[in-house]
PDB file of C-alpha atoms in Angstrom:
ATOM      1  CA  MET A  15     108.517  78.363  73.934  1.00  0.00           C
ATOM      2  CA  THR A  16     108.341  74.776  75.141  1.00  0.00           C
ATOM      3  CA  LEU A  17     110.516  75.636  78.134  1.00  0.00           C
ATOM      4  CA  VAL A  18     107.986  78.261  79.199  1.00  0.00           C
ATOM      5  CA  VAL A  19     105.148  75.750  78.944  1.00  0.00           C
ATOM      6  CA  VAL A  20     107.065  73.133  80.926  1.00  0.00           C
ATOM      7  CA  LEU A  21     108.005  75.629  83.645  1.00  0.00           C
ATOM      8  CA  THR A  22     104.421  76.898  83.869  1.00  0.00           C
ATOM      9  CA  ILE A  23     103.078  73.368  84.274  1.00  0.00           C
ATOM     10  CA  ALA A  24     105.727  72.634  86.903  1.00  0.00           C
ATOM     11  CA  LEU A  25     104.832  75.806  88.799  1.00  0.00           C
ATOM     12  CA  ILE A  26     101.126  74.973  88.756  1.00  0.00           C
ATOM     13  CA  GLY A  27     101.878  71.466  89.972  1.00  0.00           C
ATOM     14  CA  LEU A  28     104.062  72.752  92.796  1.00  0.00           C
ATOM     15  CA  CYS A  29     101.436  75.296  93.825  1.00  0.00           C
ATOM     16  CA  ARG A  30      98.751  72.629  93.943  1.00  0.00           C
ATOM     17  CA  SER A  31     100.870  70.265  96.009  1.00  0.00           C
ATOM     18  CA  LEU A  32     102.439  72.801  98.385  1.00  0.00           C
ATOM     19  CA  LEU A  33      99.474  75.123  98.887  1.00  0.00           C
ATOM     20  CA  ARG A  34      96.608  72.644  98.768  1.00  0.00           C
ATOM     21  CA  ARG A  35      95.259  73.623 102.188  1.00  0.00           C
ATOM     22  CA  ALA A  36      95.388  77.350 101.459  1.00  0.00           C
ATOM     23  CA  PHE A  37      93.099  76.979  98.435  1.00  0.00           C
ATOM     24  CA  ARG A  38      90.269  75.229 100.257  1.00  0.00           C
ATOM     25  CA  TYR A  39      87.023  77.136 100.634  1.00  0.00           C
ATOM     26  CA  ALA A  40      86.018  77.697 104.247  1.00  0.00           C
ATOM     27  CA  HIS A  41      82.408  78.749 104.727  1.00  0.00           C
ATOM     28  CA  GLY A  42      83.074  80.172 108.185  1.00  0.00           C
ATOM     29  CA  ARG A  43      85.971  82.342 107.061  1.00  0.00           C
ATOM     30  CA  ALA A  44      84.031  83.562 104.034  1.00  0.00           C
ATOM     31  CA  ALA A  45      81.064  84.568 106.168  1.00  0.00           C
ATOM     32  CA  GLU A  46      83.399  86.259 108.652  1.00  0.00           C
ATOM     33  CA  SER A  47      85.077  88.311 105.931  1.00  0.00           C
ATOM     34  CA  MET A  48      81.706  89.337 104.493  1.00  0.00           C
ATOM     35  CA  GLN A  49      80.705  90.709 107.907  1.00  0.00           C
ATOM     36  CA  LEU A  50      83.921  92.738 108.184  1.00  0.00           C
ATOM     37  CA  ASP A  51      83.560  96.473 108.670  1.00  0.00           C
ATOM     38  CA  GLU A  52      86.240  98.134 106.543  1.00  0.00           C
ATOM     39  CA  LYS A  53      86.545 101.251 108.677  1.00  0.00           C
ATOM     40  CA  ALA A  54      86.939  99.220 111.835  1.00  0.00           C
ATOM     41  CA  ALA A  55      89.549  97.013 110.147  1.00  0.00           C
ATOM     42  CA  VAL A  56      92.001  99.905 109.882  1.00  0.00           C
ATOM     43  CA  GLU A  57      93.680  99.539 113.243  1.00  0.00           C
ATOM     44  CA  ASN A  58      96.587 101.908 112.676  1.00  0.00           C
ATOM     45  CA  PRO A  59      95.655 105.081 110.758  1.00  0.00           C
ATOM     46  CA  VAL A  60      99.285 106.266 110.743  1.00  0.00           C
ATOM     47  CA  MET A  61     100.331 103.151 108.830  1.00  0.00           C
ATOM     48  CA  LEU A  62      97.471 103.721 106.386  1.00  0.00           C
ATOM     49  CA  LEU A  63      98.691 107.247 105.705  1.00  0.00           C
ATOM     50  CA  GLN A  64     102.270 106.018 105.273  1.00  0.00           C
ATOM     51  CA  SER A  65     101.211 103.392 102.760  1.00  0.00           C
ATOM     52  CA  LEU A  66      99.176 105.948 100.836  1.00  0.00           C
ATOM     53  CA  ALA A  67     102.183 108.282 100.855  1.00  0.00           C
ATOM     54  CA  VAL A  68     104.219 105.527  99.192  1.00  0.00           C
ATOM     55  CA  LEU A  69     101.463 104.481  96.795  1.00  0.00           C
ATOM     56  CA  ALA A  70     100.862 107.996  95.447  1.00  0.00           C
ATOM     57  CA  PRO A  71     104.381 108.556  94.021  1.00  0.00           C
ATOM     58  CA  VAL A  72     104.473 105.018  92.628  1.00  0.00           C
ATOM     59  CA  MET A  73     101.201 105.579  90.795  1.00  0.00           C
ATOM     60  CA  ALA A  74     102.363 109.025  89.664  1.00  0.00           C
ATOM     61  CA  ALA A  75     105.495 107.460  88.187  1.00  0.00           C
ATOM     62  CA  PHE A  76     103.955 104.454  86.443  1.00  0.00           C
ATOM     63  CA  VAL A  77     100.572 105.647  85.190  1.00  0.00           C
ATOM     64  CA  PRO A  78     101.719 108.447  82.828  1.00  0.00           C
ATOM     65  CA  ARG A  79     104.749 106.503  81.569  1.00  0.00           C
ATOM     66  CA  PRO A  80     103.079 105.173  78.386  1.00  0.00           C
ATOM     67  CA  VAL A  81     102.016 108.714  77.519  1.00  0.00           C
ATOM     68  CA  ARG A  82     105.499 110.147  78.095  1.00  0.00           C
ATOM     69  CA  THR A  83     107.231 107.471  76.033  1.00  0.00           C
ATOM     70  CA  ALA A  84     104.771 107.549  73.121  1.00  0.00           C
ATOM     71  CA  ASN A  85     106.196 108.648  69.786  1.00  0.00           C
ATOM     72  CA  PRO A  86     103.671 111.031  68.198  1.00  0.00           C
ATOM     73  CA  ARG A  87     105.407 111.034  64.787  1.00  0.00           C
ATOM     74  CA  SER A  88     105.021 107.348  64.023  1.00  0.00           C
TER      75      SER A  88
END
């Protein structure tokens, strides 16, 4: 248990020191992302369809798993 706490604290410390710039809030970038048109952001519709074709079987495999593995006689 203490090892997990120590490793978590070390990971948080490393993230803060290595990724300090990435976690800064930029007003200009936030305003730019709020103005983004989602439909115009999809530049390659073929890639969107490919990613959805991969996502669908993954969701179909993982979502019903708790129902399939449930023991009704417990």
